Amino acid sequence: MAETPADDRDRTGRDSLSGTGWGVTAAARLAVGLIQGLVLAWLIHAADGETAVHVWPATQPEVFGPMLIVALYLPIVLLAGIGRLRLITLMAWGLAAGLLLAVLGWSDIARQSASEMTNPPFLDFPLMPFAAAALFIGHHLVLPADRERRLIATYPAYFDTAWLAGVQLALSIGFTLAFWLLLHLGGALFSLIGIKTLNDLLGEAWFSVPIVAVAFALAVQLTDVRPGLIRGVRSVALMLLSWLLLVITVLVGGFLAALPFTGMEKLWNTGNASALVLAAAGALIILINTAYQDGQPDNRPPAVLRIAVRVASVLLTPLIVIALWGLSLRIGQYGLTPERIIATACALVGAVYAGGYGFSALPPFWRGGDWMKPLERTNIFAAVLMVVVIVCLFTPIADPARLSVASQVARLERGAAAPDTFDYRFLRFGSGRAGQAALARLAQSDNKEIARRAAEAERSRDRYDLADQIGAAITPVFEMHPVGAPVPDGLAAPVRPGDPRYTCRQTDTCVVTLMDLNGDGRSEALIATRFSVELMEPTPQGWRSISTYRPLQCDGGKSASDPRSFIRNDTLKPVTPPWPDLRFGDKTVARLDLRDGCRPDPAAD
């Protein structure tokens, strides 16, 4: 593609609309979109579940997976680079991005076991968003550097290209969705008069996928027509988001101020404290950057936002410390899991942000330089680090499944996890080839209990066959009603995941009352949570779950209140069904299925 002289470009390097450059760029982008659509349509046809047998390349996961992720993401990189990067840079970056995607796709396939790769697309979901993030970051590290002909560009160039591309991407996706909806609307209109051709075509991948891909490519080109307008949209978005920094700063500050009085126990009992705290830290980082923008004096926010930026930058450190603390406790108690490894990687990147932003928040006379200036170097370093971390996580370098298997098996072998509570299902179904290899080794263990359970897991063909072996047991706690009533024998016995009592970890989570609902002289337990009531009956083997009562919205939603409140105020009562069950023969019972899902209340008559 011919180069556009530098003086014919705007400050982002886009081609001028004058001359033939714009037409060449448009043709190139539309061609990329068409090729992407055709390749994706071919892959969808090869993996079509309606055919009796998949065809190549869907018959070879190690080929199909890399091809799919390359076909999905590489064209977007090319669309974003055409007309903006020099041709030699575009070719080199496109080749590098394609190779990276192929390696990530192949690595994801290689770590999975054959039993996990039963149907296309074969790739695990976490790879897709992380690969997209790595490409977005990588592209906007390359683009400004190519513009300025230097290895590390100036920070305003990074800011301008990345945030402008984010707005352009959002608008392009919106345009494509609107285009798709209009096509379906047109198809529905033609169907009204008996012409179903368009609807039939939209149901065919060979037609619908290429046309959507071309529409997206067209949207990318159209958003380049008036870059000044895109900048205007970006400025408005940044202005609105920057004022949200005040809200999140107050909320996070209040949360941290309340912790010394509430203690950490309630936080740890939630089971997802680290994820929530990391999400709050991520929100702070994004909103701090919407206020700071490119750091130029003419773009500085009002004084109140400058104060909020400093305060928020300081608040990042305690949030990251809490996240790392929670992760260390979980890992110390239960070992590594893929989710904890990914969360730890995110926390370590967050620690870089916290350290850099905290240093930036120091008064200038302490550290030298302008207001929050070190934030810029922090953002660039953290961007490079994120790409490196993602590549490591989704290649054998730091494969979370492999590291988790090693951690879990080590805990079992040194006695930190008991053989009867160890999660063999994770090795069999959740950790790919590394887990199955470890399971085969455990099946030969000298410990007969471990060997027996591992062999049983190896023979299992359904992950739910091993439901009684998932995770460690916990002892449920209840709020009994009437207040002071004793907990029935065995109801608070240790349970594992899958038991309805497993979520009862805090006193006010589950409210329990006893009733004899079937008139057999024995009381059943009604365990109410926020959304439902579990019915359990005593048996010689312990308490057994019968079924679950779920409030029906028969009165516009008023009946869907918290069931626990009705136990507490003694208004939860059994009601005789207005229509009896029917028995056919000796065994079969038919129960009336009311079409509206609601039964009339006899008390209302």
Coordinates of C-alpha atoms in Angstrom, one line a residue:
M1 CA 0.0 0.0 0.0
A2 CA 1.4 3.4 -0.9
E3 CA 2.7 5.6 1.8
T4 CA 1.0 8.9 2.5
P5 CA 3.3 11.8 3.1
A6 CA 3.6 12.8 6.7
D7 CA 2.4 16.3 5.9
D8 CA -0.8 14.9 4.4
R9 CA -1.8 13.2 7.7
D10 CA -3.6 14.6 10.7
R11 CA -1.9 14.4 14.1
T12 CA -2.8 10.7 14.5
G13 CA -1.2 9.8 11.2
R14 CA -4.5 8.9 9.4
D15 CA -4.6 9.3 5.6
S16 CA -6.0 12.5 4.3
L17 CA -9.4 12.4 2.6
S18 CA -8.0 14.2 -0.4
G19 CA -6.4 12.3 -3.3
T20 CA -6.5 8.5 -3.8
G21 CA -5.0 7.5 -0.5
W22 CA -8.4 7.2 1.2
G23 CA -9.8 5.0 -1.6
V24 CA -6.9 2.7 -1.4
T25 CA -7.2 2.4 2.4
A26 CA -11.0 1.8 2.1
A27 CA -10.5 -0.9 -0.5
A28 CA -7.8 -2.6 1.6
R29 CA -10.0 -2.7 4.7
L30 CA -13.0 -4.0 2.9
A31 CA -10.8 -6.7 1.3
V32 CA -9.6 -7.7 4.8
G33 CA -13.1 -7.8 6.1
L34 CA -14.3 -10.0 3.2
I35 CA -11.4 -12.4 3.5
Q36 CA -12.0 -12.7 7.3
G37 CA -15.7 -13.4 6.7
L38 CA -15.1 -16.1 4.1
V39 CA -12.5 -17.8 6.3
L40 CA -14.8 -17.7 9.4
A41 CA -17.7 -19.0 7.3
W42 CA -15.5 -21.9 6.1
L43 CA -14.5 -22.7 9.7
I44 CA -18.1 -22.6 10.8
H45 CA -19.1 -24.9 8.0
A46 CA -16.3 -27.3 8.9
A47 CA -17.5 -27.4 12.5
D48 CA -21.2 -27.4 11.7
G49 CA -22.9 -29.5 14.4
E50 CA -25.7 -30.4 12.1
T51 CA -23.5 -32.5 9.8
A52 CA -22.9 -36.1 10.7
V53 CA -19.1 -35.8 10.7
H54 CA -17.0 -32.7 11.0
V55 CA -14.7 -32.0 8.1
W56 CA -11.1 -30.7 8.1
P57 CA -9.9 -28.6 9.8
A58 CA -12.5 -29.2 12.5
T59 CA -11.3 -32.8 12.7
Q60 CA -7.9 -31.6 14.0
P61 CA -8.2 -29.4 17.1
E62 CA -4.5 -28.5 17.0
V63 CA -5.2 -26.9 13.6
F64 CA -8.7 -25.6 14.0
G65 CA -8.1 -23.8 17.3
P66 CA -5.1 -21.6 16.1
M67 CA -6.8 -21.0 12.8
L68 CA -10.0 -19.8 14.5
I69 CA -8.3 -17.3 16.9
V70 CA -6.1 -16.0 14.1
A71 CA -9.2 -15.5 11.8
L72 CA -11.0 -13.7 14.6
Y73 CA -8.4 -11.3 15.8
L74 CA -5.7 -10.8 13.2
P75 CA -8.0 -9.0 10.7
I76 CA -8.9 -6.5 13.4
V77 CA -5.2 -5.8 13.9
L78 CA -4.8 -5.3 10.2
L79 CA -7.9 -3.1 10.0
A80 CA -6.5 -0.9 12.8
G81 CA -3.1 -0.7 11.1
I82 CA -4.0 0.0 7.5
G83 CA -3.5 3.6 6.7
R84 CA -1.9 4.3 10.1
L85 CA 1.3 2.2 10.1
R86 CA 4.0 2.2 7.5
L87 CA 3.7 -0.7 5.2
I88 CA 6.9 -2.4 6.4
T89 CA 5.8 -2.0 10.1
L90 CA 2.3 -3.2 9.3
M91 CA 3.7 -6.4 7.7
A92 CA 6.1 -7.1 10.5
W93 CA 3.5 -6.4 13.2
G94 CA 0.8 -8.4 11.4
L95 CA 3.2 -11.4 11.1
A96 CA 4.2 -11.1 14.8
A97 CA 0.5 -10.8 15.9
G98 CA -0.5 -13.8 13.8
L99 CA 2.3 -15.9 15.1
L100 CA 1.5 -14.9 18.7
L101 CA -2.2 -15.8 18.2
A102 CA -1.3 -19.1 16.6
V103 CA 1.0 -20.0 19.5
L104 CA -1.6 -19.0 22.1
G105 CA -4.2 -21.1 20.3
W106 CA -1.9 -24.1 19.9
S107 CA -0.8 -23.9 23.5
D108 CA -4.4 -23.9 24.7
I109 CA -5.2 -27.0 22.6
A110 CA -2.0 -28.7 23.6
R111 CA -2.7 -28.4 27.4
Q112 CA -6.2 -29.9 27.0
S113 CA -6.9 -33.6 27.2
A114 CA -8.7 -35.5 24.4
S115 CA -11.9 -35.8 26.4
E116 CA -12.1 -32.0 26.7
M117 CA -11.8 -31.5 23.0
T118 CA -15.1 -33.1 21.9
N119 CA -16.5 -30.3 19.9
P120 CA -15.3 -27.1 18.2
P121 CA -14.2 -24.4 18.9
F122 CA -12.0 -26.4 21.3
L123 CA -10.5 -23.2 22.8
D124 CA -11.1 -22.4 26.5
F125 CA -13.1 -19.2 27.0
P126 CA -10.5 -17.3 29.2
L127 CA -8.1 -17.3 26.3
M128 CA -10.3 -15.1 24.1
P129 CA -10.6 -11.9 26.2
F130 CA -7.0 -12.1 27.4
A131 CA -5.7 -12.5 23.8
A132 CA -7.8 -9.6 22.7
A133 CA -6.4 -7.5 25.6
A134 CA -2.8 -8.4 24.7
L135 CA -3.4 -7.5 21.0
F136 CA -5.0 -4.2 21.9
I137 CA -2.2 -3.2 24.2
G138 CA 0.5 -4.5 21.9
H139 CA -1.0 -2.7 18.9
H140 CA -1.1 0.6 20.7
L141 CA 2.5 0.2 21.9
V142 CA 3.6 -0.3 18.2
L143 CA 1.5 2.4 16.6
P144 CA 2.8 5.5 18.4
A145 CA 6.4 4.2 18.3
D146 CA 6.1 3.8 14.5
R147 CA 4.6 7.3 14.2
E148 CA 7.5 8.9 16.1
R149 CA 10.2 6.6 14.7
R150 CA 11.4 5.7 18.1
L151 CA 11.3 2.6 20.4
I152 CA 9.3 4.3 23.1
A153 CA 7.0 7.1 22.0
T154 CA 5.9 10.1 24.0
Y155 CA 3.0 9.5 26.5
P156 CA 0.5 11.8 24.7
A157 CA 0.9 9.7 21.6
Y158 CA 0.1 6.5 23.5
F159 CA -2.9 8.2 25.2
D160 CA -4.2 9.6 21.9
T161 CA -4.0 6.4 19.9
A162 CA -5.3 4.0 22.6
W163 CA -8.3 6.0 23.7
L164 CA -9.2 7.0 20.2
A165 CA -9.1 3.4 19.1
G166 CA -11.3 2.4 22.1
V167 CA -14.0 4.9 21.0
Q168 CA -13.6 3.8 17.4
L169 CA -14.0 0.1 18.3
A170 CA -17.1 0.8 20.4
L171 CA -18.7 2.8 17.5
S172 CA -17.7 0.1 14.9
I173 CA -19.3 -2.6 17.0
G174 CA -22.4 -0.5 17.5
F175 CA -22.7 0.1 13.8
T176 CA -22.2 -3.6 13.0
L177 CA -24.9 -4.6 15.5
A178 CA -27.3 -2.0 14.1
F179 CA -26.6 -3.2 10.6
W180 CA -27.3 -6.8 11.6
L181 CA -30.6 -5.8 13.3
L182 CA -31.7 -3.9 10.3
L183 CA -31.0 -6.9 8.1
H184 CA -33.3 -9.0 10.3
L185 CA -35.9 -6.3 10.3
G186 CA -35.9 -6.3 6.5
G187 CA -36.1 -10.1 6.5
A188 CA -39.1 -10.0 8.8
L189 CA -40.8 -7.4 6.6
F190 CA -40.3 -9.5 3.4
S191 CA -41.6 -12.5 5.3
L192 CA -44.8 -10.7 5.9
I193 CA -45.5 -10.8 2.2
G194 CA -44.3 -14.3 1.7
I195 CA -40.8 -13.6 0.5
K196 CA -38.4 -15.5 2.8
T197 CA -35.3 -15.4 0.8
L198 CA -33.5 -12.8 2.9
N199 CA -34.4 -14.6 6.2
D200 CA -33.1 -17.9 4.7
L201 CA -29.9 -16.2 3.6
L202 CA -29.3 -14.7 7.1
G203 CA -29.5 -18.2 8.5
E204 CA -26.6 -19.3 6.2
A205 CA -23.1 -18.8 7.6
W206 CA -21.6 -18.4 4.1
F207 CA -23.8 -15.3 3.6
S208 CA -24.2 -13.8 7.1
V209 CA -20.7 -14.0 8.4
P210 CA -18.9 -12.4 5.4
I211 CA -21.5 -9.6 5.3
V212 CA -21.1 -8.8 9.0
A213 CA -17.3 -8.9 8.7
V214 CA -17.5 -6.4 5.8
A215 CA -19.9 -4.2 7.7
F216 CA -17.4 -4.1 10.6
A217 CA -14.5 -3.2 8.2
L218 CA -16.7 -0.5 6.7
A219 CA -17.5 0.9 10.1
V220 CA -13.7 1.1 10.9
Q221 CA -13.2 3.0 7.7
L222 CA -16.2 5.4 8.2
T223 CA -15.0 6.3 11.7
D224 CA -11.8 7.4 10.1
V225 CA -13.6 9.9 7.8
R226 CA -13.8 12.6 10.5
P227 CA -11.2 11.9 13.2
G228 CA -12.0 15.2 14.8
L229 CA -15.6 14.0 15.5
I230 CA -14.2 10.9 17.1
R231 CA -12.0 13.0 19.3
G232 CA -15.0 15.0 20.3
V233 CA -16.9 11.9 21.3
R234 CA -13.8 10.8 23.2
S235 CA -13.5 14.1 25.0
V236 CA -17.1 13.9 26.1
A237 CA -16.7 10.3 27.3
L238 CA -13.5 11.1 29.2
M239 CA -15.1 14.1 30.8
L240 CA -18.1 12.1 32.0
L241 CA -16.1 9.2 33.2
S242 CA -13.6 11.4 35.0
W243 CA -16.3 12.8 37.3
L244 CA -17.2 9.2 38.3
L245 CA -13.7 9.1 39.9
L246 CA -15.2 11.2 42.7
V247 CA -17.8 8.5 43.3
I248 CA -15.5 5.5 43.4
T249 CA -12.9 7.4 45.5
V250 CA -15.5 8.1 48.2
L251 CA -16.8 4.6 48.1
V252 CA -13.4 2.9 48.3
G253 CA -12.3 5.4 50.9
G254 CA -15.4 4.6 53.0
F255 CA -14.8 0.9 52.6
L256 CA -11.2 1.0 53.7
A257 CA -12.2 3.3 56.6
A258 CA -14.8 0.8 57.8
L259 CA -12.6 -2.2 57.7
P260 CA -10.9 -1.6 61.1
F261 CA -14.3 -1.6 62.7
T262 CA -15.9 -4.5 60.9
G263 CA -12.8 -6.7 60.8
M264 CA -11.5 -8.9 58.0
E265 CA -13.5 -12.1 58.8
K266 CA -16.7 -11.0 57.0
L267 CA -14.6 -10.0 54.0
W268 CA -12.8 -13.4 53.8
N269 CA -16.1 -15.3 54.4
T270 CA -17.5 -14.0 51.1
G271 CA -15.2 -16.3 49.1
N272 CA -14.7 -13.7 46.4
A273 CA -13.1 -10.8 48.3
S274 CA -9.9 -10.7 46.2
A275 CA -11.8 -10.6 42.9
L276 CA -14.1 -7.7 44.1
V277 CA -11.2 -5.7 45.5
L278 CA -9.2 -6.2 42.3
A279 CA -12.2 -5.0 40.3
A280 CA -12.4 -1.9 42.5
A281 CA -8.7 -1.3 41.9
G282 CA -9.2 -1.7 38.1
A283 CA -12.0 0.8 38.2
L284 CA -9.8 3.3 40.0
I285 CA -7.0 2.9 37.5
I286 CA -9.2 3.5 34.5
L287 CA -10.9 6.5 36.1
I288 CA -7.7 8.0 37.2
N289 CA -6.5 7.9 33.6
T290 CA -9.7 9.5 32.3
A291 CA -9.0 12.4 34.6
Y292 CA -5.3 12.6 33.9
Q293 CA -5.7 12.1 30.1
D294 CA -2.4 12.9 28.2
G295 CA -0.9 14.9 31.0
Q296 CA -0.7 18.1 29.0
P297 CA -1.2 21.4 31.0
D298 CA -4.2 22.4 28.8
N299 CA -6.0 19.1 29.6
R300 CA -5.6 19.2 33.3
P301 CA -8.9 18.6 35.2
P302 CA -10.4 20.9 37.8
A303 CA -8.9 21.2 41.2
V304 CA -11.4 18.9 42.8
L305 CA -10.6 16.1 40.3
R306 CA -6.8 16.7 40.8
I307 CA -7.3 16.0 44.5
A308 CA -9.4 13.0 43.7
V309 CA -6.7 11.6 41.4
R310 CA -4.1 11.9 44.2
V311 CA -6.4 10.3 46.8
A312 CA -7.4 7.5 44.5
S313 CA -3.8 6.8 43.6
V314 CA -3.0 6.4 47.3
L315 CA -6.0 4.1 47.8
L316 CA -4.8 1.7 45.2
T317 CA -2.1 0.4 47.6
P318 CA -4.3 -0.9 50.4
L319 CA -6.7 -2.4 47.9
I320 CA -3.9 -4.4 46.3
V321 CA -2.5 -5.4 49.7
I322 CA -5.9 -6.7 50.7
A323 CA -6.2 -8.7 47.4
L324 CA -2.8 -10.2 47.8
W325 CA -3.5 -11.0 51.5
G326 CA -6.7 -12.7 50.6
L327 CA -5.1 -14.7 47.8
S328 CA -2.2 -15.8 50.1
L329 CA -4.7 -17.0 52.7
R330 CA -6.7 -19.0 50.1
I331 CA -3.6 -20.4 48.5
G332 CA -2.1 -21.3 51.9
Q333 CA -5.4 -23.1 52.9
Y334 CA -6.4 -24.7 49.6
G335 CA -3.4 -24.5 47.2
L336 CA -3.3 -23.0 43.7
T337 CA -6.1 -23.1 41.2
P338 CA -6.1 -21.6 37.7
E339 CA -8.4 -18.8 38.9
R340 CA -6.1 -18.0 41.8
I341 CA -3.1 -17.9 39.6
I342 CA -4.8 -15.5 37.1
A343 CA -6.0 -13.4 40.0
T344 CA -2.4 -13.3 41.5
A345 CA -1.0 -12.2 38.1
C346 CA -3.6 -9.5 38.0
A347 CA -2.7 -8.4 41.6
L348 CA 1.0 -8.3 40.7
V349 CA 0.2 -6.0 37.7
G350 CA -2.0 -4.0 40.1
A351 CA 0.9 -3.7 42.5
V352 CA 3.0 -2.0 39.7
Y353 CA 0.2 0.4 39.2
A354 CA -0.2 1.0 43.0
G355 CA 3.5 1.6 43.4
G356 CA 3.8 4.0 40.4
Y357 CA 0.6 5.9 41.1
G358 CA 1.4 6.2 44.8
F359 CA 4.8 7.6 44.0
S360 CA 3.1 10.0 41.5
A361 CA 0.8 11.2 44.2
L362 CA 3.6 12.5 46.3
P363 CA 4.1 16.3 46.3
P364 CA 6.3 17.4 43.4
F365 CA 8.9 19.0 45.8
W366 CA 9.4 15.5 47.3
R367 CA 10.0 13.6 44.0
G368 CA 10.6 16.4 41.5
G369 CA 8.7 16.8 38.2
D370 CA 5.2 17.9 37.3
W371 CA 1.8 16.9 38.7
M372 CA 1.4 13.1 38.6
K373 CA 4.1 12.9 35.9
P374 CA 5.5 9.4 37.0
L375 CA 2.1 8.0 36.2
E376 CA 3.0 8.1 32.5
R377 CA 6.1 5.8 32.9
T378 CA 4.0 3.5 35.1
N379 CA 1.3 3.1 32.5
I380 CA 3.9 2.3 29.7
F381 CA 5.7 -0.2 31.9
A382 CA 2.5 -1.8 33.1
A383 CA 1.3 -2.1 29.5
V384 CA 4.4 -4.1 28.5
L385 CA 4.2 -6.2 31.6
M386 CA 0.5 -7.1 30.9
V387 CA 1.4 -8.4 27.5
V388 CA 4.3 -10.4 28.9
V389 CA 2.0 -11.8 31.7
I390 CA -0.7 -12.8 29.3
V391 CA 1.7 -14.6 27.0
C392 CA 3.2 -16.5 30.0
L393 CA -0.2 -17.5 31.4
F394 CA -1.5 -18.9 28.1
T395 CA 1.7 -20.7 27.1
P396 CA 3.6 -23.5 28.8
I397 CA 5.8 -20.8 30.5
A398 CA 3.3 -20.3 33.4
D399 CA 0.3 -22.5 32.4
P400 CA -2.2 -22.1 35.3
A401 CA -3.5 -25.7 35.0
R402 CA 0.0 -27.2 35.2
L403 CA 1.0 -25.1 38.2
S404 CA -2.3 -25.8 39.9
V405 CA -2.0 -29.5 39.4
A406 CA 1.5 -29.5 40.9
S407 CA 0.3 -27.5 43.9
Q408 CA -2.8 -29.6 44.6
V409 CA -0.9 -33.0 44.2
A410 CA 1.9 -31.7 46.5
R411 CA -0.7 -30.8 49.2
L412 CA -2.2 -34.3 48.9
E413 CA 1.1 -36.1 49.1
R414 CA 2.4 -34.1 52.1
G415 CA -0.9 -34.6 54.0
A416 CA -2.2 -31.0 53.8
A417 CA -5.3 -32.3 52.0
A418 CA -7.0 -35.5 53.1
P419 CA -7.6 -38.2 50.5
D420 CA -11.4 -38.1 51.1
T421 CA -11.7 -34.3 50.6
F422 CA -9.2 -33.9 47.7
D423 CA -10.7 -32.7 44.5
Y424 CA -10.0 -35.5 42.1
R425 CA -12.6 -34.1 39.7
F426 CA -10.3 -31.1 39.0
L427 CA -7.6 -33.5 37.9
R428 CA -9.9 -35.5 35.8
F429 CA -12.0 -32.8 34.1
G430 CA -10.6 -29.4 34.9
S431 CA -6.8 -29.4 34.3
G432 CA -6.2 -31.0 31.0
R433 CA -3.4 -33.3 30.2
A434 CA -1.3 -32.3 33.3
G435 CA -4.2 -33.2 35.6
Q436 CA -4.8 -36.6 33.9
A437 CA -1.2 -37.4 34.0
A438 CA -1.1 -36.6 37.7
L439 CA -4.2 -38.7 38.2
A440 CA -2.7 -41.7 36.5
R441 CA 0.4 -41.3 38.8
L442 CA -1.9 -41.1 41.9
A443 CA -3.7 -44.2 40.8
Q444 CA -0.4 -46.0 41.4
S445 CA 0.2 -44.5 44.8
D446 CA 1.3 -46.6 47.8
N447 CA -1.6 -44.9 49.7
K448 CA -4.5 -47.3 49.0
E449 CA -7.2 -44.7 49.7
I450 CA -5.6 -42.2 47.3
A451 CA -5.0 -44.9 44.7
R452 CA -8.6 -46.1 44.9
R453 CA -10.1 -42.7 44.6
A454 CA -7.8 -41.7 41.8
A455 CA -8.6 -44.9 39.9
E456 CA -12.3 -44.2 40.4
A457 CA -11.8 -40.7 39.0
E458 CA -9.9 -42.1 36.0
R459 CA -12.9 -44.3 35.1
S460 CA -15.4 -41.6 35.5
R461 CA -16.9 -40.2 32.3
D462 CA -19.1 -37.5 33.9
R463 CA -17.7 -34.7 36.2
Y464 CA -20.9 -34.9 38.3
D465 CA -20.1 -38.6 39.2
L466 CA -17.5 -37.2 41.5
A467 CA -19.6 -34.5 43.1
D468 CA -19.1 -35.8 46.6
Q469 CA -15.4 -35.3 46.2
I470 CA -15.4 -31.6 45.2
G471 CA -13.7 -29.3 47.7
A472 CA -13.3 -29.3 51.4
A473 CA -16.1 -29.8 53.8
I474 CA -17.5 -26.9 55.8
T475 CA -19.8 -26.8 58.8
P476 CA -22.9 -24.9 58.1
V477 CA -24.3 -22.3 60.5
F478 CA -28.0 -21.4 60.9
E479 CA -30.3 -18.8 62.3
M480 CA -32.9 -20.9 64.1
H481 CA -36.5 -19.9 64.4
P482 CA -38.0 -19.6 66.9
V483 CA -35.0 -17.8 68.3
G484 CA -33.1 -20.1 70.7
A485 CA -34.4 -23.3 69.2
P486 CA -31.8 -26.0 69.1
V487 CA -30.3 -27.1 65.8
P488 CA -31.6 -30.7 65.0
D489 CA -29.1 -33.4 65.3
G490 CA -27.1 -33.9 62.1
L491 CA -28.4 -30.8 60.3
A492 CA -25.2 -28.9 60.9
A493 CA -22.9 -31.8 60.1
P494 CA -20.0 -30.9 57.8
V495 CA -21.1 -30.8 54.1
R496 CA -19.3 -30.4 50.8
P497 CA -20.2 -28.4 47.6
G498 CA -23.4 -29.6 46.0
D499 CA -25.2 -29.8 49.3
P500 CA -27.8 -27.0 49.7
R501 CA -26.4 -26.2 53.1
Y502 CA -22.9 -25.5 51.7
T503 CA -23.8 -21.8 51.3
C504 CA -24.8 -21.4 54.9
R505 CA -21.5 -19.8 56.1
Q506 CA -22.8 -16.9 58.1
T507 CA -25.5 -17.0 60.8
D508 CA -27.9 -14.7 58.9
T509 CA -27.5 -16.4 55.5
C510 CA -29.8 -19.3 56.2
V511 CA -32.9 -19.1 58.5
V512 CA -34.2 -22.5 59.6
T513 CA -37.6 -23.6 61.0
L514 CA -39.0 -27.1 61.6
M515 CA -42.5 -28.2 60.4
D516 CA -44.2 -31.5 59.9
L517 CA -45.4 -30.9 56.4
N518 CA -46.4 -34.4 55.4
G519 CA -48.1 -35.5 58.6
D520 CA -45.8 -38.4 59.3
G521 CA -45.1 -37.3 62.9
R522 CA -41.5 -36.1 62.0
S523 CA -40.5 -32.5 61.5
E524 CA -38.8 -31.5 58.3
A525 CA -36.4 -28.6 58.1
L526 CA -37.2 -25.6 56.0
I527 CA -33.9 -23.7 55.2
A528 CA -34.7 -20.3 53.8
T529 CA -32.1 -18.3 51.9
R530 CA -32.6 -15.0 50.0
F531 CA -34.3 -16.5 47.0
S532 CA -35.6 -19.9 48.0
V533 CA -36.6 -22.4 50.7
E534 CA -34.9 -25.9 50.8
L535 CA -37.0 -28.8 52.2
M536 CA -34.9 -31.4 54.0
E537 CA -36.0 -34.5 55.8
P538 CA -34.2 -36.7 58.4
T539 CA -33.1 -40.2 57.4
P540 CA -31.0 -42.8 59.1
Q541 CA -28.1 -41.7 56.8
G542 CA -28.5 -38.0 57.7
W543 CA -30.5 -35.2 56.4
R544 CA -31.7 -35.5 52.8
S545 CA -32.8 -32.7 50.4
I546 CA -36.3 -33.3 49.0
S547 CA -36.8 -30.3 46.8
T548 CA -36.7 -26.5 46.7
Y549 CA -39.6 -24.0 47.1
R550 CA -39.2 -20.9 44.9
P551 CA -41.6 -17.9 45.4
L552 CA -43.8 -17.4 42.4
Q553 CA -44.5 -13.9 41.1
C554 CA -48.2 -14.2 41.1
D555 CA -48.9 -10.6 42.2
G556 CA -46.6 -8.5 40.2
G557 CA -43.6 -9.6 42.1
K558 CA -44.8 -8.8 45.6
S559 CA -44.7 -12.5 46.5
A560 CA -41.0 -12.7 45.5
S561 CA -39.7 -11.1 48.7
D562 CA -36.9 -12.6 50.8
P563 CA -38.3 -15.9 52.2
R564 CA -36.2 -15.5 55.4
S565 CA -38.4 -12.6 56.5
F566 CA -41.5 -14.7 56.4
I567 CA -40.0 -17.3 58.7
R568 CA -38.8 -14.5 61.1
N569 CA -42.2 -13.0 61.4
D570 CA -44.1 -16.3 61.5
T571 CA -46.0 -15.8 58.2
L572 CA -44.5 -18.8 56.4
K573 CA -47.4 -21.4 56.4
P574 CA -48.1 -24.6 54.5
V575 CA -51.0 -24.4 52.1
T576 CA -53.1 -27.4 50.8
P577 CA -53.0 -27.6 47.0
P578 CA -56.4 -26.7 45.5
W579 CA -56.1 -29.6 43.1
P580 CA -55.1 -33.1 44.1
D581 CA -52.5 -35.3 42.4
L582 CA -53.7 -38.3 40.3
R583 CA -52.4 -41.8 40.6
F584 CA -52.3 -44.0 37.4
G585 CA -52.0 -47.6 38.5
D586 CA -49.7 -48.4 41.5
K587 CA -46.7 -46.2 40.9
T588 CA -47.2 -43.3 38.6
V589 CA -48.5 -40.0 40.1
A590 CA -49.6 -37.1 37.9
R591 CA -49.3 -33.5 39.2
L592 CA -51.4 -30.7 37.8
D593 CA -49.2 -28.2 35.9
L594 CA -51.0 -24.9 36.0
R595 CA -50.3 -22.9 32.9
D596 CA -49.7 -19.6 34.6
G597 CA -47.5 -21.2 37.3
C598 CA -49.6 -19.8 40.1
R599 CA -52.2 -21.5 42.3
P600 CA -55.2 -19.6 43.8
D601 CA -54.9 -19.0 47.5
P602 CA -57.7 -20.9 49.3
A603 CA -57.6 -18.4 52.2
A604 CA -58.6 -15.6 49.8
D605 CA -62.0 -17.2 49.1

